[in-house]
Tab-separated table of C-alpha atoms and ligand atoms in Angstrom:
chain	number	residue	atom	x	y	z
A	1181	MET	CA	-48.850	-50.442	46.841
A	1182	GLU	CA	-49.375	-54.184	46.748
A	1183	SER	CA	-50.366	-55.698	43.435
A	1184	ALA	CA	-53.986	-56.013	42.441
A	1185	LEU	CA	-53.789	-59.796	42.517
A	1186	GLU	CA	-52.459	-59.888	46.021
A	1187	LEU	CA	-55.031	-57.395	47.271
A	1188	ARG	CA	-57.807	-59.354	45.605
A	1189	ARG	CA	-56.585	-62.581	47.209
A	1190	ARG	CA	-56.567	-60.988	50.698
A	1191	ILE	CA	-59.973	-59.473	50.295
A	1192	ALA	CA	-61.493	-62.648	48.764
A	1193	ALA	CA	-60.014	-64.701	51.569
A	1194	GLY	CA	-61.588	-62.422	54.132
A	1195	GLU	CA	-58.180	-61.399	55.509
A	1196	ILE	CA	-59.229	-57.746	54.942
A	1197	SER	CA	-62.678	-56.569	55.880
A	1198	LEU	CA	-64.366	-54.877	53.026
A	1199	ASP	CA	-66.100	-52.490	55.331
A	1200	SER	CA	-63.067	-51.180	57.157
A	1201	TYR	CA	-60.949	-51.161	53.990
A	1202	TYR	CA	-63.371	-48.958	52.108
A	1203	GLU	CA	-64.212	-46.749	55.051
A	1204	ALA	CA	-60.487	-45.877	55.387
A	1205	LEU	CA	-59.942	-45.673	51.630
A	1206	LEU	CA	-62.747	-43.268	50.935
A	1207	SER	CA	-61.467	-40.885	53.567
A	1208	GLU	CA	-57.963	-41.212	52.079
A	1209	CYS	CA	-59.506	-40.237	48.793
A	1210	GLU	CA	-60.807	-37.004	50.400
A	1211	SER	CA	-57.324	-36.148	51.606
A	1212	ALA	CA	-55.620	-37.016	48.263
A	1213	LYS	CA	-58.219	-34.899	46.431
A	1214	ALA	CA	-57.370	-31.973	48.654
A	1215	ARG	CA	-53.590	-32.468	48.400
A	1216	PHE	CA	-53.167	-33.270	44.645
A	1217	ASN	CA	-56.459	-32.171	43.115
A	1218	CYS	CA	-56.464	-35.581	41.386
A	1219	LEU	CA	-60.127	-36.422	41.692
A	1220	THR	CA	-63.240	-34.664	40.369
A	1221	ALA	CA	-65.655	-36.706	42.476
A	1222	ILE	CA	-65.554	-39.513	45.016
A	1223	THR	CA	-68.281	-42.009	44.286
A	1224	ASN	CA	-69.038	-42.931	47.970
A	1225	GLN	CA	-72.573	-44.162	47.416
A	1226	LEU	CA	-71.704	-46.424	44.503
A	1227	ALA	CA	-68.633	-47.763	46.315
A	1228	MET	CA	-70.608	-48.558	49.474
A	1229	ALA	CA	-73.484	-50.129	47.552
A	1230	THR	CA	-70.963	-52.316	45.728
A	1231	VAL	CA	-69.343	-53.308	48.976
A	1232	GLU	CA	-72.783	-54.372	50.302
A	1233	ARG	CA	-73.376	-56.497	47.213
A	1234	LEU	CA	-69.915	-58.120	47.463
A	1235	LYS	CA	-70.451	-58.888	51.162
A	1236	THR	CA	-73.716	-60.669	50.354
A	1237	ASN	CA	-72.022	-62.589	47.591
A	1238	MET	CA	-69.271	-63.723	50.016
A	1239	LYS	CA	-71.786	-64.753	52.626
A	1240	ASN	CA	-73.652	-66.848	50.124
A	1241	ASP	CA	-70.467	-68.317	48.658
A	1242	ARG	CA	-71.184	-66.980	45.191
A	1243	PRO	CA	-68.418	-67.004	42.579
A	1244	LYS	CA	-66.078	-64.008	42.863
A	1245	GLY	CA	-65.127	-61.826	39.849
A	1246	ARG	CA	-61.574	-61.311	38.747
A	1247	LEU	CA	-61.497	-57.846	40.238
A	1248	PHE	CA	-63.390	-58.878	43.388
A	1249	GLY	CA	-63.241	-56.036	45.869
A	1250	LEU	CA	-60.536	-54.094	44.049
A	1251	PRO	CA	-60.847	-50.294	43.998
A	1252	VAL	CA	-60.702	-48.587	40.679
A	1253	VAL	CA	-60.507	-44.922	39.756
A	1254	VAL	CA	-61.952	-43.785	36.385
A	1255	LYS	CA	-60.947	-40.824	34.271
A	1256	ASP	CA	-63.744	-38.296	34.069
A	1257	ASN	CA	-64.278	-38.617	30.307
A	1258	ILE	CA	-65.695	-42.198	30.833
A	1259	CYS	CA	-69.407	-42.316	31.399
A	1260	LEU	CA	-70.489	-43.562	34.819
A	1261	ARG	CA	-74.255	-43.646	35.162
A	1262	ASP	CA	-75.795	-41.238	37.677
A	1263	TYR	CA	-72.493	-39.368	38.350
A	1264	PRO	CA	-71.322	-36.263	36.458
A	1265	THR	CA	-68.957	-36.950	33.552
A	1266	THR	CA	-67.337	-33.506	33.293
A	1267	CYS	CA	-64.310	-34.107	31.013
A	1268	ALA	CA	-62.899	-31.407	33.352
A	1269	SER	CA	-64.830	-28.838	31.340
A	1270	LYS	CA	-67.267	-26.194	32.453
A	1271	ILE	CA	-69.399	-27.112	29.456
A	1272	LEU	CA	-70.080	-30.574	30.861
A	1273	GLU	CA	-69.956	-29.607	34.599
A	1274	ASN	CA	-73.591	-30.688	35.076
A	1275	PHE	CA	-73.784	-33.470	32.564
A	1276	VAL	CA	-74.976	-36.751	34.176
A	1277	PRO	CA	-74.927	-39.656	31.728
A	1278	PRO	CA	-77.877	-42.011	31.970
A	1279	TYR	CA	-75.727	-44.994	30.979
A	1280	ASP	CA	-72.416	-46.728	31.706
A	1281	ALA	CA	-69.498	-46.995	29.355
A	1282	THR	CA	-68.795	-50.543	28.216
A	1283	VAL	CA	-65.572	-50.613	30.235
A	1284	ILE	CA	-67.581	-49.643	33.380
A	1285	GLY	CA	-69.981	-52.548	32.785
A	1286	ARG	CA	-67.034	-54.909	32.509
A	1287	LEU	CA	-65.469	-53.636	35.716
A	1288	ILE	CA	-68.697	-54.030	37.598
A	1289	ALA	CA	-69.332	-57.484	36.163
A	1290	GLU	CA	-65.950	-58.518	37.614
A	1291	ASP	CA	-66.832	-57.084	41.067
A	1292	ALA	CA	-64.600	-54.041	40.971
A	1293	VAL	CA	-65.455	-51.155	43.336
A	1294	ILE	CA	-65.422	-47.797	41.578
A	1295	ILE	CA	-64.269	-45.223	44.133
A	1296	ALA	CA	-63.743	-41.976	42.218
A	1297	LYS	CA	-63.686	-40.077	38.926
A	1298	ALA	CA	-60.225	-38.633	38.057
A	1299	ASN	CA	-59.288	-35.089	37.124
A	1300	MET	CA	-57.773	-34.615	33.675
A	1301	ASP	CA	-56.965	-32.030	30.990
A	1302	GLU	CA	-60.114	-30.626	29.553
A	1303	PHE	CA	-61.460	-33.021	26.931
A	1304	ALA	CA	-58.152	-34.912	27.256
A	1305	MET	CA	-56.322	-32.131	25.477
A	1306	GLY	CA	-52.976	-31.675	27.119
A	1307	SER	CA	-49.705	-33.217	28.177
A	1308	SER	CA	-49.384	-31.795	31.705
A	1309	ASN	CA	-52.810	-31.765	33.278
A	1310	GLU	CA	-52.753	-28.027	33.663
A	1311	ASN	CA	-55.768	-27.593	31.303
A	1312	SER	CA	-58.492	-28.758	33.686
A	1313	ALA	CA	-61.308	-26.287	34.397
A	1314	PHE	CA	-60.948	-27.487	38.008
A	1315	GLY	CA	-57.341	-26.522	38.274
A	1316	PRO	CA	-54.036	-28.398	37.711
A	1317	VAL	CA	-53.338	-31.830	39.168
A	1318	LEU	CA	-50.149	-31.967	41.275
A	1319	ASN	CA	-47.431	-34.665	41.038
A	1320	PRO	CA	-47.177	-36.552	44.401
A	1321	HIS	CA	-43.378	-36.889	43.875
A	1322	ASP	CA	-43.092	-33.071	43.857
A	1323	ILE	CA	-46.199	-30.947	44.140
A	1324	THR	CA	-44.536	-28.100	42.304
A	1325	ARG	CA	-44.444	-30.253	39.151
A	1326	ILE	CA	-46.937	-31.504	36.636
A	1327	PRO	CA	-48.121	-35.216	36.855
A	1328	GLY	CA	-48.298	-35.445	33.030
A	1329	GLY	CA	-51.471	-35.444	31.088
A	1330	SER	CA	-54.075	-35.812	30.159
A	1331	SER	CA	-54.869	-38.757	32.480
A	1332	GLY	CA	-52.930	-37.096	35.312
A	1333	GLY	CA	-55.607	-37.684	37.935
A	1334	SER	CA	-55.706	-41.423	37.231
A	1335	ALA	CA	-51.873	-41.699	37.398
A	1336	VAL	CA	-51.793	-39.753	40.663
A	1337	ALA	CA	-54.494	-41.942	42.205
A	1338	VAL	CA	-52.232	-44.997	41.585
A	1339	ALA	CA	-49.011	-43.160	42.589
A	1340	ALA	CA	-50.618	-41.919	45.770
A	1341	GLY	CA	-51.618	-45.473	46.689
A	1342	LEU	CA	-55.403	-44.974	46.513
A	1343	THR	CA	-55.775	-47.878	44.097
A	1344	PRO	CA	-53.683	-50.441	42.292
A	1345	MET	CA	-55.478	-49.676	39.038
A	1346	ALA	CA	-57.155	-46.847	37.242
A	1347	LEU	CA	-58.582	-46.129	33.791
A	1348	GLY	CA	-57.294	-43.388	31.583
A	1349	SER	CA	-57.556	-42.618	27.872
A	1350	ASP	CA	-54.747	-42.125	25.379
A	1351	THR	CA	-55.102	-40.215	22.171
A	1352	GLY	CA	-51.473	-39.170	21.757
A	1353	GLY	CA	-49.808	-40.294	24.988
A	1354	SER	CA	-52.198	-39.467	27.761
A	1355	VAL	CA	-51.948	-42.739	29.576
A	1356	ARG	CA	-48.200	-43.229	29.007
A	1357	GLN	CA	-46.961	-39.722	29.817
A	1358	PRO	CA	-48.604	-39.450	33.235
A	1359	ALA	CA	-47.540	-43.050	33.991
A	1360	ALA	CA	-43.898	-42.053	33.219
A	1361	HIS	CA	-44.049	-38.867	35.291
A	1362	CYS	CA	-45.730	-40.502	38.286
A	1363	GLY	CA	-43.747	-43.749	38.309
A	1364	VAL	CA	-46.547	-46.142	37.425
A	1365	VAL	CA	-47.322	-48.502	34.530
A	1366	GLY	CA	-49.594	-47.314	31.719
A	1367	LEU	CA	-50.812	-49.107	28.637
A	1368	LYS	CA	-52.302	-47.699	25.476
A	1369	PRO	CA	-53.906	-50.747	23.887
A	1370	THR	CA	-54.134	-51.426	20.157
A	1371	TYR	CA	-56.742	-49.270	18.453
A	1372	GLY	CA	-59.923	-51.346	18.538
A	1373	ALA	CA	-58.888	-53.612	21.439
A	1374	VAL	CA	-61.013	-51.824	24.003
A	1375	SER	CA	-64.485	-50.450	23.395
A	1376	ARG	CA	-64.824	-46.671	23.223
A	1377	TYR	CA	-68.585	-46.835	23.850
A	1378	GLY	CA	-69.179	-44.256	26.593
A	1379	LEU	CA	-65.806	-42.606	26.226
A	1380	VAL	CA	-66.347	-38.908	25.405
A	1381	ALA	CA	-64.770	-38.490	21.966
A	1382	TYR	CA	-61.736	-36.284	21.512
A	1383	ALA	CA	-60.178	-37.647	18.267
A	1384	SER	CA	-62.041	-40.819	17.461
A	1385	SER	CA	-59.505	-42.473	15.188
A	1386	LEU	CA	-56.800	-42.142	17.885
A	1387	ASP	CA	-58.621	-42.540	21.265
A	1388	GLN	CA	-58.219	-45.647	23.318
A	1389	ILE	CA	-59.050	-46.361	26.952
A	1390	GLY	CA	-56.168	-47.923	28.821
A	1391	PRO	CA	-55.096	-49.117	32.240
A	1392	LEU	CA	-52.756	-47.265	34.646
A	1393	ALA	CA	-51.435	-49.557	37.407
A	1394	CYS	CA	-48.938	-50.003	40.196
A	1395	ASP	CA	-47.225	-52.804	38.347
A	1396	VAL	CA	-47.293	-54.727	35.020
A	1397	GLU	CA	-49.260	-57.639	36.392
A	1398	SER	CA	-52.062	-55.369	37.620
A	1399	ALA	CA	-52.125	-53.602	34.264
A	1400	ALA	CA	-52.436	-56.910	32.455
A	1401	LEU	CA	-55.274	-57.949	34.770
A	1402	LEU	CA	-57.232	-54.781	34.172
A	1403	TYR	CA	-56.573	-54.895	30.421
A	1404	SER	CA	-57.803	-58.457	30.213
A	1405	VAL	CA	-61.091	-57.382	31.829
A	1406	ILE	CA	-61.772	-54.328	29.638
A	1407	ALA	CA	-60.534	-55.626	26.281
A	1408	GLY	CA	-62.624	-57.454	23.722
A	1409	HIS	CA	-65.287	-56.930	21.127
A	1410	ASP	CA	-68.291	-54.758	21.769
A	1411	GLU	CA	-71.161	-54.512	19.307
A	1412	ARG	CA	-71.856	-51.006	20.477
A	1413	ASP	CA	-68.493	-49.773	19.049
A	1414	SER	CA	-68.175	-50.421	15.359
A	1415	THR	CA	-64.355	-49.926	15.518
A	1416	SER	CA	-63.923	-52.564	18.245
A	1417	ALA	CA	-62.188	-55.732	17.103
A	1418	GLU	CA	-62.695	-59.457	17.721
A	1419	ILE	CA	-59.586	-60.281	19.720
A	1420	SER	CA	-58.228	-63.240	21.638
A	1421	ILE	CA	-57.144	-62.652	25.160
A	1422	CYS	CA	-53.974	-64.561	25.874
A	1423	ASP	CA	-52.901	-66.075	29.099
A	1424	TYR	CA	-50.962	-63.007	30.184
A	1425	PRO	CA	-49.779	-64.400	33.524
A	1426	ALA	CA	-48.126	-67.203	31.568
A	1427	GLU	CA	-46.534	-64.706	29.151
A	1428	MET	CA	-45.119	-62.778	32.107
A	1429	GLN	CA	-43.346	-65.866	33.330
A	1430	LYS	CA	-41.235	-65.916	30.160
A	1431	SER	CA	-37.866	-64.188	30.007
A	1432	VAL	CA	-36.668	-61.820	27.269
A	1433	LYS	CA	-34.248	-64.430	26.013
A	1434	GLY	CA	-34.281	-64.638	22.256
A	1435	LEU	CA	-36.519	-61.685	21.729
A	1436	ARG	CA	-35.531	-59.086	19.118
A	1437	ILE	CA	-35.816	-55.544	20.467
A	1438	GLY	CA	-35.638	-52.553	18.143
A	1439	LEU	CA	-34.020	-49.213	19.045
A	1440	PRO	CA	-35.387	-46.636	16.628
A	1441	ARG	CA	-32.622	-44.070	16.255
A	1442	GLU	CA	-35.084	-41.144	15.861
A	1443	TYR	CA	-36.092	-41.624	19.442
A	1444	PHE	CA	-32.639	-41.178	20.877
A	1445	GLY	CA	-31.605	-37.892	19.219
A	1446	ASP	CA	-31.077	-34.391	20.601
A	1447	GLY	CA	-33.711	-33.241	23.043
A	1448	LEU	CA	-33.631	-36.453	25.064
A	1449	ASP	CA	-32.686	-35.723	28.692
A	1450	GLY	CA	-29.239	-37.156	29.567
A	1451	GLU	CA	-30.333	-38.904	32.742
A	1452	ILE	CA	-33.213	-40.633	30.924
A	1453	ARG	CA	-30.772	-41.721	28.237
A	1454	THR	CA	-28.340	-43.177	30.806
A	1455	SER	CA	-31.000	-45.148	32.652
A	1456	ILE	CA	-32.367	-46.542	29.405
A	1457	GLU	CA	-28.850	-47.588	28.351
A	1458	ALA	CA	-28.300	-49.280	31.717
A	1459	MET	CA	-31.601	-51.160	31.209
A	1460	ILE	CA	-30.573	-52.232	27.733
A	1461	ALA	CA	-27.303	-53.674	29.111
A	1462	GLN	CA	-29.190	-55.683	31.692
A	1463	MET	CA	-31.595	-56.973	29.110
A	1464	LYS	CA	-28.713	-58.057	26.793
A	1465	PHE	CA	-27.293	-59.928	29.702
A	1466	GLU	CA	-30.634	-61.823	29.974
A	1467	GLY	CA	-30.397	-62.827	26.300
A	1468	ALA	CA	-32.416	-60.186	24.479
A	1469	GLU	CA	-31.093	-59.162	21.130
A	1470	PHE	CA	-31.016	-55.499	20.277
A	1471	VAL	CA	-31.291	-54.154	16.717
A	1472	ASP	CA	-30.832	-50.608	15.505
A	1473	VAL	CA	-33.796	-49.608	13.399
A	1474	SER	CA	-35.211	-46.476	11.840
A	1475	LEU	CA	-38.650	-44.931	11.622
A	1476	PRO	CA	-37.643	-42.042	9.314
A	1477	HIS	CA	-40.990	-40.197	9.310
A	1478	THR	CA	-40.953	-39.711	13.095
A	1479	GLU	CA	-39.911	-36.133	12.626
A	1480	TYR	CA	-43.365	-35.420	11.073
A	1481	ALA	CA	-45.334	-37.263	13.785
A	1482	ILE	CA	-46.133	-34.219	15.955
A	1483	ALA	CA	-47.332	-32.050	13.111
A	1484	THR	CA	-49.364	-34.936	11.650
A	1485	TYR	CA	-50.858	-35.795	14.967
A	1486	TYR	CA	-51.917	-32.253	15.828
A	1487	ILE	CA	-53.534	-31.754	12.451
A	1488	ILE	CA	-55.549	-34.971	12.649
A	1489	ALA	CA	-56.382	-34.743	16.328
A	1490	ASP	CA	-57.563	-31.192	16.079
A	1491	ALA	CA	-59.516	-31.831	12.891
A	1492	GLU	CA	-61.397	-34.658	14.590
A	1493	ALA	CA	-61.805	-32.649	17.800
A	1494	SER	CA	-63.335	-29.726	15.960
A	1495	SER	CA	-65.913	-32.064	14.547
A	1496	ASN	CA	-66.563	-34.056	17.713
A	1497	LEU	CA	-66.911	-30.957	19.863
A	1498	ALA	CA	-69.465	-29.375	17.550
A	1499	ARG	CA	-72.100	-31.206	19.576
A	1500	TYR	CA	-71.638	-28.894	22.602
A	1501	ASP	CA	-73.947	-26.168	21.468
A	1502	GLY	CA	-76.076	-25.613	24.598
A	1503	VAL	CA	-78.945	-27.673	23.192
A	1504	LYS	CA	-78.092	-31.286	23.808
A	1505	TYR	CA	-75.782	-31.463	26.877
A	1506	GLY	CA	-74.473	-29.568	29.804
A	1507	LEU	CA	-74.083	-25.789	29.958
A	1508	ARG	CA	-76.526	-23.363	28.301
A	1509	ALA	CA	-75.416	-19.716	28.521
A	1510	LYS	CA	-77.721	-16.691	28.750
A	1511	ASN	CA	-78.869	-15.769	25.315
A	1512	ASP	CA	-81.195	-13.577	23.304
A	1513	ASP	CA	-81.559	-15.811	20.329
A	1514	LEU	CA	-80.367	-19.199	18.918
A	1515	LEU	CA	-77.068	-17.926	17.522
A	1516	SER	CA	-76.122	-16.099	20.703
A	1517	MET	CA	-76.990	-19.233	22.662
A	1518	TYR	CA	-74.532	-21.254	20.568
A	1519	THR	CA	-71.695	-18.683	20.754
A	1520	ASN	CA	-72.118	-17.747	24.377
A	1521	THR	CA	-72.308	-21.341	25.520
A	1522	ARG	CA	-69.102	-22.260	23.660
A	1523	HIS	CA	-67.383	-19.029	24.692
A	1524	GLU	CA	-68.139	-19.595	28.356
A	1525	GLY	CA	-67.911	-23.348	28.430
A	1526	PHE	CA	-64.671	-24.170	26.703
A	1527	GLY	CA	-61.162	-23.342	28.063
A	1528	ALA	CA	-58.404	-21.675	26.022
A	1529	GLU	CA	-56.707	-24.890	24.815
A	1530	VAL	CA	-59.943	-26.438	23.641
A	1531	LYS	CA	-60.826	-23.274	21.704
A	1532	ARG	CA	-57.362	-23.181	20.138
A	1533	ARG	CA	-57.786	-26.719	18.878
A	1534	ILE	CA	-61.256	-26.189	17.536
A	1535	MET	CA	-59.998	-23.205	15.552
A	1536	LEU	CA	-56.938	-25.129	14.285
A	1537	GLY	CA	-59.064	-28.132	13.420
A	1538	THR	CA	-61.699	-26.075	11.610
A	1539	TYR	CA	-58.927	-24.372	9.664
A	1540	VAL	CA	-57.167	-27.516	8.474
A	1541	LEU	CA	-60.523	-28.965	7.329
A	1542	SER	CA	-61.689	-25.812	5.527
A	1543	ALA	CA	-62.132	-25.994	1.745
A	1544	GLY	CA	-59.046	-23.967	0.810
A	1545	TYR	CA	-56.643	-25.825	3.211
A	1546	TYR	CA	-57.921	-29.377	3.290
A	1547	ASP	CA	-55.449	-30.675	0.759
A	1548	ALA	CA	-52.503	-28.749	2.090
A	1549	TYR	CA	-52.985	-29.866	5.688
A	1550	TYR	CA	-55.458	-32.513	6.490
A	1551	GLN	CA	-55.017	-34.653	3.335
A	1552	LYS	CA	-51.263	-34.395	3.668
A	1553	ALA	CA	-51.363	-35.417	7.354
A	1554	MET	CA	-53.464	-38.429	6.429
A	1555	ASN	CA	-50.835	-39.421	3.807
A	1556	VAL	CA	-48.020	-39.126	6.345
A	1557	ARG	CA	-50.088	-41.179	8.715
A	1558	SER	CA	-50.257	-43.990	6.179
A	1559	ILE	CA	-46.466	-43.786	5.713
A	1560	LEU	CA	-45.913	-43.929	9.455
A	1561	LYS	CA	-48.164	-46.921	9.725
A	1562	ARG	CA	-46.248	-48.690	6.987
A	1563	GLU	CA	-42.925	-47.921	8.657
A	1564	PHE	CA	-44.118	-49.553	11.877
A	1565	ALA	CA	-45.371	-52.611	9.965
A	1566	ASP	CA	-42.019	-52.940	8.231
A	1567	VAL	CA	-40.010	-52.649	11.411
A	1568	TYR	CA	-42.059	-55.376	13.055
A	1569	LYS	CA	-40.980	-57.752	10.335
A	1570	VAL	CA	-37.537	-57.503	11.934
A	1571	VAL	CA	-38.204	-56.986	15.648
A	1572	ASP	CA	-40.729	-58.179	18.219
A	1573	VAL	CA	-40.846	-54.918	20.141
A	1574	LEU	CA	-39.526	-51.387	20.134
A	1575	LEU	CA	-37.852	-49.865	23.175
A	1576	THR	CA	-37.721	-46.067	23.562
A	1577	PRO	CA	-38.120	-43.384	26.141
A	1578	THR	CA	-41.692	-42.366	27.020
A	1579	THR	CA	-40.959	-38.716	27.443
A	1580	PRO	CA	-38.018	-36.403	26.569
A	1581	THR	CA	-37.798	-35.137	30.145
A	1582	THR	CA	-38.956	-35.992	33.610
A	1583	ALA	CA	-41.835	-34.045	35.163
A	1584	PHE	CA	-41.469	-30.300	34.534
A	1585	LYS	CA	-42.564	-27.413	36.775
A	1586	ILE	CA	-46.180	-26.322	36.771
A	1587	GLY	CA	-46.396	-23.285	34.517
A	1588	GLU	CA	-43.073	-23.975	32.745
A	1589	LYS	CA	-44.605	-24.628	29.325
A	1590	SER	CA	-48.185	-23.379	29.693
A	1591	ASN	CA	-47.567	-20.143	27.782
A	1592	ASP	CA	-45.906	-21.938	24.862
A	1593	PRO	CA	-48.269	-24.459	23.179
A	1594	LEU	CA	-45.692	-25.577	20.656
A	1595	GLU	CA	-43.164	-26.412	23.345
A	1596	MET	CA	-45.917	-28.351	25.173
A	1597	TYR	CA	-46.833	-30.281	21.983
A	1598	LEU	CA	-43.194	-31.284	21.608
A	1599	SER	CA	-43.327	-33.175	24.849
A	1600	ASP	CA	-45.487	-35.698	22.923
A	1601	ILE	CA	-42.705	-36.552	20.515
A	1602	TYR	CA	-42.280	-40.187	21.604
A	1603	THR	CA	-45.904	-41.089	22.209
A	1604	VAL	CA	-48.030	-39.889	19.306
A	1605	SER	CA	-46.742	-42.251	16.636
A	1606	ALA	CA	-48.232	-45.309	18.359
A	1607	ASN	CA	-51.668	-43.655	18.159
A	1608	LEU	CA	-51.242	-42.645	14.554
A	1609	ALA	CA	-50.249	-46.181	13.660
A	1610	GLY	CA	-52.784	-47.805	16.021
A	1611	VAL	CA	-50.189	-50.043	17.664
A	1612	PRO	CA	-50.098	-50.843	21.418
A	1613	ALA	CA	-47.516	-49.190	23.691
A	1614	MET	CA	-46.727	-49.277	27.346
A	1615	SER	CA	-44.691	-47.165	29.789
A	1616	VAL	CA	-42.896	-48.903	32.615
A	1617	PRO	CA	-40.994	-47.053	35.365
A	1618	ILE	CA	-37.275	-47.766	35.370
A	1619	GLY	CA	-35.914	-45.518	38.103
A	1620	ARG	CA	-35.446	-41.926	39.194
A	1621	ASP	CA	-33.366	-38.952	38.012
A	1622	GLY	CA	-31.149	-36.761	40.190
A	1623	LYS	CA	-34.191	-34.871	41.454
A	1624	ASN	CA	-35.776	-38.136	42.451
A	1625	LEU	CA	-38.395	-37.884	39.699
A	1626	PRO	CA	-39.598	-41.039	37.964
A	1627	ILE	CA	-38.313	-42.118	34.542
A	1628	GLY	CA	-40.493	-44.126	32.173
A	1629	LEU	CA	-39.398	-46.501	29.405
A	1630	GLN	CA	-41.758	-47.127	26.500
A	1631	LEU	CA	-42.326	-50.503	24.730
A	1632	THR	CA	-44.295	-50.575	21.479
A	1633	ALA	CA	-45.479	-53.735	19.735
A	1634	LYS	CA	-47.342	-54.719	16.622
A	1635	HIS	CA	-51.136	-54.594	16.404
A	1636	PHE	CA	-52.840	-56.801	19.038
A	1637	ASP	CA	-49.586	-58.030	20.518
A	1638	GLU	CA	-50.167	-56.680	24.038
A	1639	ALA	CA	-48.815	-60.054	25.268
A	1640	VAL	CA	-45.260	-59.231	24.272
A	1641	LEU	CA	-45.542	-55.837	26.026
A	1642	PHE	CA	-46.588	-57.557	29.274
A	1643	ARG	CA	-43.786	-60.119	28.887
A	1644	VAL	CA	-41.063	-57.530	28.270
A	1645	GLY	CA	-42.573	-55.035	30.658
A	1646	LYS	CA	-42.534	-57.614	33.462
A	1647	ALA	CA	-38.795	-58.245	32.797
A	1648	VAL	CA	-37.997	-54.516	32.723
A	1649	GLU	CA	-39.883	-54.055	35.974
A	1650	ARG	CA	-37.944	-56.822	37.661
A	1651	LEU	CA	-34.613	-55.578	36.319
A	1652	ALA	CA	-35.347	-52.022	37.417
A	1653	LYS	CA	-35.784	-53.078	41.078
B	3059	LIG	N1	-50.885	-34.402	24.594
B	3059	LIG	C1	-51.695	-34.870	23.541
B	3059	LIG	C2	-52.753	-33.882	23.206
B	3059	LIG	O1	-52.853	-32.915	23.859
B	3059	LIG	C3	-52.276	-36.157	23.778
B	3059	LIG	C4	-53.474	-36.156	24.665
B	3059	LIG	C5	-54.132	-37.446	24.852
B	3059	LIG	O2	-53.524	-38.435	24.684
B	3059	LIG	N2	-55.414	-37.357	25.207
B	3059	LIG	O3	-53.551	-34.051	22.307
């Protein structure tokens, strides 16, 4: 897939006709939807209405937005007015939001063309995209394998060439994991960098919307459009958007790159280790300096994450009671309406998490689990802060293995949770992290490398990511 910038240039210059491009693309979406189950809806009407507006703008020589004419696919937990936002759940199957998420408003303001909503794990709970109420998403590199979750549909849309850019959300790895498994770039921004207004909440202190893209440059472009303060999200930060294209011109010379030893222990696939080592050697040759560092509490990250995420989820999902949104089950009285709706509407994984979350928040267990997890979270955060006094960026694998077979881990939730080992810490600490493809394993499956930086230093991720991308070619 050509980069977003090149595609925009050709569309803006009139080298590609918007009409024929989108006519072909929307039918390609239909076929990708059938082959990979990656989309929940194709937004034909919105796309064609946008195309009409852009054509009029071109005709009248009006200024063109930074995403002029570029197709974008949006994860189905981000509200898009007048189209269902299902979160891949039966409980929201018929929920049509009357408003746009802030990120949607920003895409439209820059003349992007939204072509589809992407399939995902139900309520973004999952690592493999097998938890969708609409069936699993298939990896285009091998359709017997998972694409990674929970933003699997968004990653597949990019990997299948439907779009150079898509939006996902990342609570514990859901942008980076599918990016790694599908061979695309995925960024989890710093907590607070991108507005969550209009993102259906899973675990509010961890959730961030982030770009998936065919290359680092396209990810940077999309990030620069969606990032920035929003008065409708009280956790959104005032940030300055750097000149990312200029950052991406710089080499890695003189940068200090940390290798946290806890991320290279047992359990890391041998081929992933070898390709990361080869990349490190190339980066040394370009003048980067590597430093061995330690984040000793990493071993508690999974337990900490699943306690906090499930606790927040159990509270956030209390709103689906048959009264306010979506599904309302048959009932005889108020209580049976609540219970039947939740029983019928939620899938098994969502129910498991609501129960776990309710348990760790209950009076007798709060101190033993939730409070303890919050304490560990503070320690992890401090460990990251300390390490960034010594290094500019951390380099790790994104996932312990390449894409596994559909069904391989679905009966063992603990095993599934362990596949998040390298991604959850960034969410707990709130720092930005990006997955960049660095090659393939012996089965020809993509391998991802993860870069993590200090709060609000997305610039260094784009800079190092661009170098990694070039060296991986
Ligand atoms: N796999 C993790 C979970 O299931 C992360 C999901 C996400 O980032 N949304 O919670």
